[in-house]
XYZ file of C-alpha atoms in Angstrom:
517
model
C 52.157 -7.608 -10.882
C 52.028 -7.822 -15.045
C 48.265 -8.987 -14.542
C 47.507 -5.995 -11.619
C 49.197 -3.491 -14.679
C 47.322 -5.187 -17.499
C 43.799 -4.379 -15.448
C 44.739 -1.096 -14.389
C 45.916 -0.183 -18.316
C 42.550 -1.287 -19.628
C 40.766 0.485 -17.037
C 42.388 3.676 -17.484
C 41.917 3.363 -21.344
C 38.522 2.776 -20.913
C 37.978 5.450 -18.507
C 39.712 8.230 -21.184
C 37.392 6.524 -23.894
C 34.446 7.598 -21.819
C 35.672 10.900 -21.050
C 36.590 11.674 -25.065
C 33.217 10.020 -25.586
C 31.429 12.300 -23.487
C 33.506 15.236 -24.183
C 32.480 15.014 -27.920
C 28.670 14.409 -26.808
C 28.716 18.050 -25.236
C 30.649 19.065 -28.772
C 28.109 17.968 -30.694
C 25.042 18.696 -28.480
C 25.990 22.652 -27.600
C 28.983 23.816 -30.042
C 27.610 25.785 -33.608
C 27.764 23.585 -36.810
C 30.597 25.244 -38.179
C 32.735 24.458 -35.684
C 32.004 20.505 -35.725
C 32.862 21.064 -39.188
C 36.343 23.009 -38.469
C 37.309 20.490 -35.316
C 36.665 17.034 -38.439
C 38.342 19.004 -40.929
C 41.519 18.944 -38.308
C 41.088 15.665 -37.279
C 41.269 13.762 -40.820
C 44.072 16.454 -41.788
C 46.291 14.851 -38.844
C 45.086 11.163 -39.730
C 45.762 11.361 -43.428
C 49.935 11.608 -42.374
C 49.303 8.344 -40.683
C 46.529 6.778 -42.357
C 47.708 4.681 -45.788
C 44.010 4.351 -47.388
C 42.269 6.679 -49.971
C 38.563 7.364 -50.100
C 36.462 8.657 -53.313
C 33.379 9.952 -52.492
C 30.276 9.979 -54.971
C 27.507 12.003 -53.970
C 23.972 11.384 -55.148
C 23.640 14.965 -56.038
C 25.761 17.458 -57.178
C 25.701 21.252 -57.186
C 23.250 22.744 -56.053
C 20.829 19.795 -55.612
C 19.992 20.394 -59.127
C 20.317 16.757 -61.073
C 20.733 13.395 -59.647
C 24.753 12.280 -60.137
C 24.719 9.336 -63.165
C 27.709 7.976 -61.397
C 25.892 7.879 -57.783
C 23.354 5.700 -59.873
C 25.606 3.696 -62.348
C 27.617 2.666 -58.799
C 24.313 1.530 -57.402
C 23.559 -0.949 -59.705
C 26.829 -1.988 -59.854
C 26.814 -2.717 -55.996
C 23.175 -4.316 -55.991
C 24.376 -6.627 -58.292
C 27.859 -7.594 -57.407
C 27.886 -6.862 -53.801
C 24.964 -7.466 -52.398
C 25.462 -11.552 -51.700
C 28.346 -10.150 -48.922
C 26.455 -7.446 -47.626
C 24.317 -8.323 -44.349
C 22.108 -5.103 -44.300
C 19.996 -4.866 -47.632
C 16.607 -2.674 -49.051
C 14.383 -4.314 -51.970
C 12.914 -2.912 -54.524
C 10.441 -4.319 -56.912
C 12.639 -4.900 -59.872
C 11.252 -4.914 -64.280
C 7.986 -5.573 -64.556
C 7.594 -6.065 -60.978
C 8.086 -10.052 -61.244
C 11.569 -9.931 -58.853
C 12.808 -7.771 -55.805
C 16.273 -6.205 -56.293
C 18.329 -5.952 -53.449
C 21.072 -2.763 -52.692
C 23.121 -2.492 -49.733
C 21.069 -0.428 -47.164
C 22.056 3.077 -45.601
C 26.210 2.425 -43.410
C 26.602 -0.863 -44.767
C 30.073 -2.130 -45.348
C 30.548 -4.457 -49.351
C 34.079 -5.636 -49.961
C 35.113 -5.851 -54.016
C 37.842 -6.649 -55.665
C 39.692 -5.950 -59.164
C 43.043 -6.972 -60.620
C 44.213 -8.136 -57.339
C 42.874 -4.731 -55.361
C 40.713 -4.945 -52.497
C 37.939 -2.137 -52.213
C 35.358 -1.429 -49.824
C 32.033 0.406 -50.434
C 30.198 2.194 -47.547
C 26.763 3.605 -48.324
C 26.519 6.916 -46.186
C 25.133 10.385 -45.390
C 25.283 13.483 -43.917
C 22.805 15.551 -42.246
C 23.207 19.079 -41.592
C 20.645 22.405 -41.008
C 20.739 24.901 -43.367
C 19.864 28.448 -42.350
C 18.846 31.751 -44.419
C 21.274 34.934 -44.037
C 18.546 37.070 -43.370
C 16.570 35.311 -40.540
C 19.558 32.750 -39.658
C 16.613 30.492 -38.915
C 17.037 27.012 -39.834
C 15.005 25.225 -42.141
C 14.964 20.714 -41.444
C 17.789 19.467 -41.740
C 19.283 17.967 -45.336
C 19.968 14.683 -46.341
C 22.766 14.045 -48.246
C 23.372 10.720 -49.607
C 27.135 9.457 -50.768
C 28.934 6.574 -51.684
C 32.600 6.033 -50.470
C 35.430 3.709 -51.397
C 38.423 2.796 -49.369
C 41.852 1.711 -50.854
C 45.370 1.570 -50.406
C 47.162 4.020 -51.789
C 49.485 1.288 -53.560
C 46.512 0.239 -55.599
C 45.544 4.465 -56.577
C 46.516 3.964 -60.074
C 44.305 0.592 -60.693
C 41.282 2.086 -59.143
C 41.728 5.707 -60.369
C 42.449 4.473 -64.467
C 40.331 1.086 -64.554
C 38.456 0.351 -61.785
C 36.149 3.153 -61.001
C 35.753 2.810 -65.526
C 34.376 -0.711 -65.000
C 32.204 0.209 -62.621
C 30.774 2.759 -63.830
C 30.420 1.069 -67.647
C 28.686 -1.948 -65.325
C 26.561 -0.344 -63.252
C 24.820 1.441 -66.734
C 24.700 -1.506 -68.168
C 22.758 -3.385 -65.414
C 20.249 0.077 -64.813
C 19.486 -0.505 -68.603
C 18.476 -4.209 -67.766
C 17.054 -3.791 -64.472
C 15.101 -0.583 -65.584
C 11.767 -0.161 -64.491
C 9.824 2.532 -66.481
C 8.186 5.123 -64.195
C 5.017 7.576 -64.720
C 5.991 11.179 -62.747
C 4.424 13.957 -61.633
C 5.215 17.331 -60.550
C 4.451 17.349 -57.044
C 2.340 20.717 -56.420
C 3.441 21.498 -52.931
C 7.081 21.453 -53.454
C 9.137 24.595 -52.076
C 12.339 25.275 -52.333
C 14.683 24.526 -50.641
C 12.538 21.316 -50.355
C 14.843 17.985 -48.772
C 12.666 15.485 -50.802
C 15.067 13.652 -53.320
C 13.311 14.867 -56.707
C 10.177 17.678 -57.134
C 8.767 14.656 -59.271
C 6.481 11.800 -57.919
C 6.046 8.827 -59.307
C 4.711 5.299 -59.800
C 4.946 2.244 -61.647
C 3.970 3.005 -65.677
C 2.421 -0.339 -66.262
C -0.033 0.510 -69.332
C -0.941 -1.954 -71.676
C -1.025 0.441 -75.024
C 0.716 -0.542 -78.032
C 0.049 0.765 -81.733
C -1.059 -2.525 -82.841
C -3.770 -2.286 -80.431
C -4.673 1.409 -81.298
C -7.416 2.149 -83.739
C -5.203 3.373 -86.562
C -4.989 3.200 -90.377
C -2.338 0.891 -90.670
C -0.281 3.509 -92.935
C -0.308 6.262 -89.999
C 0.686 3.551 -87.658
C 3.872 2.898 -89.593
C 5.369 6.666 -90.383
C 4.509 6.949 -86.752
C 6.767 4.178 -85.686
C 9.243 4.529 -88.184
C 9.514 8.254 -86.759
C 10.208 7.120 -83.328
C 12.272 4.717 -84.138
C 14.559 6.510 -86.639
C 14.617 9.352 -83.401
C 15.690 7.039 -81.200
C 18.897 6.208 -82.974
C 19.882 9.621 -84.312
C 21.881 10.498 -81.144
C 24.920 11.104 -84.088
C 22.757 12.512 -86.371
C 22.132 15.510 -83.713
C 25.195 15.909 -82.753
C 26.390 16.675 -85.841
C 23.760 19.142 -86.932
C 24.358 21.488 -83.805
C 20.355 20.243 -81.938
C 19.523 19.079 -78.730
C 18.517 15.103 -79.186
C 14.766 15.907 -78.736
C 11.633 15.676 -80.718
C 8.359 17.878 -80.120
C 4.311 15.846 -81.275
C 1.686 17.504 -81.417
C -1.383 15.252 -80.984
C -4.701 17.287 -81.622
C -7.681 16.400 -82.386
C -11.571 15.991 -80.442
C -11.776 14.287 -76.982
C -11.910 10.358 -77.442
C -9.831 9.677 -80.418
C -7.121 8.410 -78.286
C -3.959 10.966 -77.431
C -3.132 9.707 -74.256
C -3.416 6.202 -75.643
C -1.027 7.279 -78.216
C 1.407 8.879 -75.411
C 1.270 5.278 -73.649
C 1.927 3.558 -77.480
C 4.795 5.607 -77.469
C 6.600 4.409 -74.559
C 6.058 1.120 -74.653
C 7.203 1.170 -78.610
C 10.538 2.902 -77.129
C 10.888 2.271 -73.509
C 10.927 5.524 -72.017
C 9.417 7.164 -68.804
C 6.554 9.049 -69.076
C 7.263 12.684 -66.684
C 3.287 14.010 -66.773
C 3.557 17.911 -65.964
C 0.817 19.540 -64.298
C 1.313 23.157 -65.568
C -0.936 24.509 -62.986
C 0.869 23.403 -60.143
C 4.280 24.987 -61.199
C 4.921 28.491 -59.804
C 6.596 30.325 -62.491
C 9.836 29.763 -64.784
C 12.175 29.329 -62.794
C 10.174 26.346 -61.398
C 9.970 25.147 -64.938
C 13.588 24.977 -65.343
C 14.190 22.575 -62.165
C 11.456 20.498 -63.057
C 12.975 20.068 -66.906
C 16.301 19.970 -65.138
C 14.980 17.074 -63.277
C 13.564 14.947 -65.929
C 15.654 12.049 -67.076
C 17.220 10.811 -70.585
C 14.929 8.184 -72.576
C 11.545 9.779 -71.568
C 8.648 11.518 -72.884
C 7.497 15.416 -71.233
C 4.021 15.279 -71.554
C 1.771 18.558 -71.271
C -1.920 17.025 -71.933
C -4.809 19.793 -73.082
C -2.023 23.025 -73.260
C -5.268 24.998 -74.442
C -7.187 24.643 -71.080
C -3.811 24.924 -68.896
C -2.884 27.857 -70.618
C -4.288 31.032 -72.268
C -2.330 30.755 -75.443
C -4.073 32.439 -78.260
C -3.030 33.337 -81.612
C -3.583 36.955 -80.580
C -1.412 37.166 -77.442
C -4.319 38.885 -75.325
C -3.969 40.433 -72.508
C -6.234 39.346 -69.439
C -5.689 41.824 -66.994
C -4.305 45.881 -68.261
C -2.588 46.216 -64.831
C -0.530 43.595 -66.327
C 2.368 44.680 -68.542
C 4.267 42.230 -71.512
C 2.637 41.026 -74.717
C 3.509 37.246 -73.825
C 2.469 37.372 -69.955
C 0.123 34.576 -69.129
C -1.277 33.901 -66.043
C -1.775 30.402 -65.510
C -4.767 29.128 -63.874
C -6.262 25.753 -63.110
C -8.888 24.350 -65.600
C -11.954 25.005 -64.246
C -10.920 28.232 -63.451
C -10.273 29.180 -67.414
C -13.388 27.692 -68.438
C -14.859 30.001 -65.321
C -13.029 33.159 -66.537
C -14.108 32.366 -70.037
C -17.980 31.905 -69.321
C -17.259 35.759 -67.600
C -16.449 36.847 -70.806
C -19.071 35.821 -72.596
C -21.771 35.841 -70.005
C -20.390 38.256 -66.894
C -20.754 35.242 -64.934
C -17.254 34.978 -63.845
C -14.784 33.439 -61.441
C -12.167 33.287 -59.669
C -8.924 31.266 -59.949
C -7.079 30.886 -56.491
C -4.004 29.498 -57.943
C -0.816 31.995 -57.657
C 1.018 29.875 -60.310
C 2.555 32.293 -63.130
C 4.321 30.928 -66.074
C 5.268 33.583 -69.202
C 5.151 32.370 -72.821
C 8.928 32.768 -73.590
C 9.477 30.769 -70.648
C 7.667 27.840 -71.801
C 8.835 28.754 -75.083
C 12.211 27.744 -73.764
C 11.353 24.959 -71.713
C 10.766 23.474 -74.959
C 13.843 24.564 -77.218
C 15.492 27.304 -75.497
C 19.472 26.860 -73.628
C 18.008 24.518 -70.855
C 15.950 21.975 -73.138
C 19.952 20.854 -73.911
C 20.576 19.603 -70.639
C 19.863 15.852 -71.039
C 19.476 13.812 -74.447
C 16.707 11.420 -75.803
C 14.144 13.075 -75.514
C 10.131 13.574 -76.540
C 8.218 16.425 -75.646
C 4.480 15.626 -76.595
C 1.260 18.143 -75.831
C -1.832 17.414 -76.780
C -5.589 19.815 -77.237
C -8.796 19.503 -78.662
C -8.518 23.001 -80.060
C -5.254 23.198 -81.922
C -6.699 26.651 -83.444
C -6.612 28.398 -79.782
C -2.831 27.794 -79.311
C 0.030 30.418 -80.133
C 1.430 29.515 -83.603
C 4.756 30.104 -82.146
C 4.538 27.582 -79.581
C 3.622 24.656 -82.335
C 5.490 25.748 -85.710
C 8.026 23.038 -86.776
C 11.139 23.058 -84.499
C 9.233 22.865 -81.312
C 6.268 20.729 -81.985
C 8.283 18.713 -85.210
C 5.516 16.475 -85.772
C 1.955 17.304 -85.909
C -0.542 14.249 -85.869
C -3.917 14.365 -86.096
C -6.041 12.008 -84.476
C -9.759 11.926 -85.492
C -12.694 10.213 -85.608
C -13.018 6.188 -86.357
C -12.581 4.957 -89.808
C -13.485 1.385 -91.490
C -9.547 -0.024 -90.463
C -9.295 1.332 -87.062
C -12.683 -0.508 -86.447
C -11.325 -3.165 -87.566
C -8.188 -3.300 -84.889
C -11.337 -2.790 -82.347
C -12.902 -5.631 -83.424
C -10.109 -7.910 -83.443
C -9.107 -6.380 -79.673
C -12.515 -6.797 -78.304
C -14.645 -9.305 -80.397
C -11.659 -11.374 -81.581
C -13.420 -11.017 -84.878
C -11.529 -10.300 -88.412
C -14.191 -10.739 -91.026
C -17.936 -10.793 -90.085
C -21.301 -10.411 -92.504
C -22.099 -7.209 -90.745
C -19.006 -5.587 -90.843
C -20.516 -4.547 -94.554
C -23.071 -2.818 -93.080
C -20.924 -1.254 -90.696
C -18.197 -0.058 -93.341
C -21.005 2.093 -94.829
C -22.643 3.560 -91.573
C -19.091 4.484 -90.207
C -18.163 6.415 -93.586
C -21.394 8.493 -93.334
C -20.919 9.072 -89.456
C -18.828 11.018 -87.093
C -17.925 8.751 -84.319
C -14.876 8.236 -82.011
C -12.740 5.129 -81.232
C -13.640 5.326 -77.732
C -17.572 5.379 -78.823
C -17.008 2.372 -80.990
C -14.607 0.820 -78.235
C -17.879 1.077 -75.739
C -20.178 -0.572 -78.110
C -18.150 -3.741 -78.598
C -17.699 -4.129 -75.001
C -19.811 -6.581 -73.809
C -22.797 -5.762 -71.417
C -23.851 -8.704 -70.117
C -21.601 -12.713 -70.209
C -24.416 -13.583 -72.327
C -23.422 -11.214 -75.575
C -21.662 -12.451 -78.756
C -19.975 -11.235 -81.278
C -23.029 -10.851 -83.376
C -24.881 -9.059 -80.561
C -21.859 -6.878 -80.220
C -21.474 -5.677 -83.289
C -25.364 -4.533 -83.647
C -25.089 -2.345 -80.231
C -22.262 0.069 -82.717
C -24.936 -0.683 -85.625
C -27.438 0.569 -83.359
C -25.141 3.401 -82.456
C -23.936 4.522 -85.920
C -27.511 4.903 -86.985
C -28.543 7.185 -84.031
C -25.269 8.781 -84.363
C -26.660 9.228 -87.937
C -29.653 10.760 -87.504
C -28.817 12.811 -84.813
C -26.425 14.330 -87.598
C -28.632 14.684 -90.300
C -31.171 16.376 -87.679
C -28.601 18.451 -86.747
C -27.745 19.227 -90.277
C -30.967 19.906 -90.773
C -31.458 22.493 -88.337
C -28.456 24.348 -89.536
C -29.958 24.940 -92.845
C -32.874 26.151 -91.581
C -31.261 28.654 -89.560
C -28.783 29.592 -92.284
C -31.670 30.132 -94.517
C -33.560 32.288 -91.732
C -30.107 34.131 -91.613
C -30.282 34.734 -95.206
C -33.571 35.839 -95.387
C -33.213 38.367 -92.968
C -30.344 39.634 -94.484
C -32.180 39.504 -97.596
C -35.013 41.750 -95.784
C -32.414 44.066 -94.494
C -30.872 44.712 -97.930
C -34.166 45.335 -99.088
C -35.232 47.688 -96.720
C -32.513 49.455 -96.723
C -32.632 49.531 -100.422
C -36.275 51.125 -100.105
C -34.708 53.410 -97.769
C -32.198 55.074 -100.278
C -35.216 55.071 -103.075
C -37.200 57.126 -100.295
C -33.989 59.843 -99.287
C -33.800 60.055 -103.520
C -37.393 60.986 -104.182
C -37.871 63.216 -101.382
C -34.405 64.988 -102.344
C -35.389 65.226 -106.142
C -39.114 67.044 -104.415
């Protein structure tokens, strides 16, 4: 009979499994969210009395979605690297420099660890839930949220609550530091939110070559550049102390070609930050500003490239539109459409600019240095223009853009670092020649740089080198021609205002003699 009980046990068991099982199907297919939620909060109530294990959850975002958690990341690391031999369900990732994958434990996985004698396990999980407005109580897709959760017993609370979550953690940056692969972002422009994506920023691998010995620089610029960045990069005391956020504002201006966004790509490979790109006219107005900055990680550089054709920013504050009201109200537009707007000005040509993106002075203004620019340290906020004289002075004075460097055209020494780049050349009989023609002539790095390429796998050196001779001298004339033509029409310019003083001259004489009649 014990075997006849046995079966009839397991099948009634099995049969109450199915019915729970199906029982909690309907549940979850027909009853509202919020009472799933009330019916799990119950359940783990009553199993805590009887359950002897802890779990710490670490979610990958906190608040209101606003930063990624540092621990959700420093605990990542940690776990790809000590974990993920045991683990049988992995993801890769391409790791520094792209030469090696790194493996983490993939989405439910299971890693055992232990620590002074505790065993821990990890789980990787998440939750997915609608979210609804008040107003319409229509639902928007449902939210992913990601979270990492250790187990314990509760013997073991102490060791895992006052060392062992403190050695992760300490790990886990450690290894991110190592393993770090530096990124260049970019706001995304069709972003909304709520929005379920993990970041408003898109990204890819930042693999440019640019260093500042490879830059066409005088070699004494070069250094108080570096020595600048480097000295920033360990001042995170020095900041503290003196009450400022650890950031640091360039200003790179100067005509197109002389190499700012080389210079922005020197500057993160000198100091091994991230490079976040923002796209001004794709951001809808401040608020959007403030989650993007909000967004943006420590040990990068915010980069706003040609602020004077994103942005209206004169020195005068004008207005564009009277219907508008606010001195410091600018409409932001895309490019083309500024250039459009400003050939409609001069020539009632016009255009029209279809973007509905607003952004206000003052709130770039504090994007830059205001409360928010606090949250995060180790920092560089860089913009760059060809027409430094168009921009607000309050948006570049000293405090927000610190450093102002000017980048202009090629000189003897910064022809020389092309030369040694491209030609492999560091002394040559023409380079005489060239030294004179380059101090006479207005010409940019990225002219020279296209001269000394070579245009066929016949060219030398020599052959090279008279293509920019060849250059310089056109470049040359062109500029005396030009200069030329100027003085002629300054001197037409004076002599008709040398005609019109004399006329008008004459004039008076003739009103004097006819009033002395």
């Amino acid at each position: 009979m014990a075997p006849a009980t046995m079966a009839e046990m397991w099948t009634t068991m099995g049969s109450t499994l199915a019915s729970f099982m199906f029982i909690w199907a309907i549940v979850r297919q027909y009853c509202p969210y919020e009472i799933q939620r009330f019916l799990e909060k119950c359940s783990h109530r009553v199993m805590g009395y009887f359950y002897p294990y802890i779990k710490i959850s670490f979610h990958e975002f906190t608040g209101d979605r606003l930063k990624r958690s540092e621990a959700y990341s420093a605990i990542e690391a940690y776990l790809s690297s000590n974990t993920s031999k045991s683990a049988k369900r992995l993801k890769a990732e391409m790791g520094k420099e792209s030469t090696s994958l790194v493996l983490s434990m993939d989405e439910y996985e299971r890693v055992t660890d232990e620590f002074k004698g505790a065993k821990v396990w990890w789980v990787l999980s998440k939750t997915v839930s609608p979210m609804r407005t008040v107003m319409s109580m229509s639902y928007y897709p449902e939210q992913e949220k990601r979270f990492y959760k250790v187990s314990f017993h509760k013997r073991y609370r102490d060791i895992i609550t006052d060392s062992y979550l403190e050695h992760v953690i300490r790990e886990g940056k450690e290894i991110r530091v190592k393993n770090r692969q530096r990124k260049l972002y970019t706001n995304s422009p069709g972003y909304k939110w709520p929005s379920y994506k993990q970041t408003m920023w898109s990204h890819i691998v930042f693999e440019h070559p640019a260093t500042f010995e490879s830059m066409a620089l005088e070699p004494e610029k070069k250094k108080e550049i570096i020595d600048d960045l480097l000295t920033f990069s360990q001042s995170k005391d020095f900041y503290a102390r003196i009450g400022k956020a650890w950031k640091r504002g360039f200003l790179l201006y100067g005509p197109p070609g002389t190499g700012k966004s080389t210079m922005i790509a020197a500057m993160a490979n000198l100091l091994n930050y991230d490079v976040y790109d923002l796209e001004l006219t794709a951001v809808k107005d401040n608020t959007e500003l403030r989650k993007l900055l909000i967004e943006t990680t420590s040990k990068s550089i915010i980069v706003i490239e040609d602020i004077d054709c994103s942005l209206d920013l004169t020195g005068q504050r004008k207005k564009k539109d009277e219907k508008v009201s606010g001195e410091d109200e600018i409409k932001l537009g895309s490019k083309e459409a500024n250039k459009d707007q400003e050939g409609n000005n001069n020539n009632n040509n016009g255009g029209n600019s279809n973007s509905s993106s607003k952004v206000t002075l003052s709130g770039l203004l504090n994007f830059i240095d205001g409360l928010w620019s606090a949250c995060g340290g180790e920092r560089l906020v860089v913009f760059t223009t060809n027409y430094v004289e168009k921009l607000d002075p309050a948006l570049i004075r000293r405090g927000r853009m610190d450093k102002h460097i000017e980048l202009s055209y090629c000189s003897f020494e910064g022809f020389k670092v092309l030369a040694k780049n491209y030609l492999k050349l560091e002394n040559h009989q023409l380079f005489d020649k060239i030294q004179s023609l380059i101090s006479e002539t207005k010409i940019t790095p990225a002219d020279v740089a296209e001269n000394l390429m070579p245009k066929s796998p016949t060219d030398d050196p020599k052959r090279c080198l008279c293509y920019l001779i060849q250059a310089l001298e056109e470049a040359k004339e062109e500029e005396e021609i030009a200069a030329t033509e100027e003085a002629k029409k300054r001197a037409q310019e004076d002599l008709k205002e040398s005609e019109a003083i004399k006329e008008e001259e004459a004039q008076a004489q003739l009103k004097g003699s006819k009033h002395i009649e």
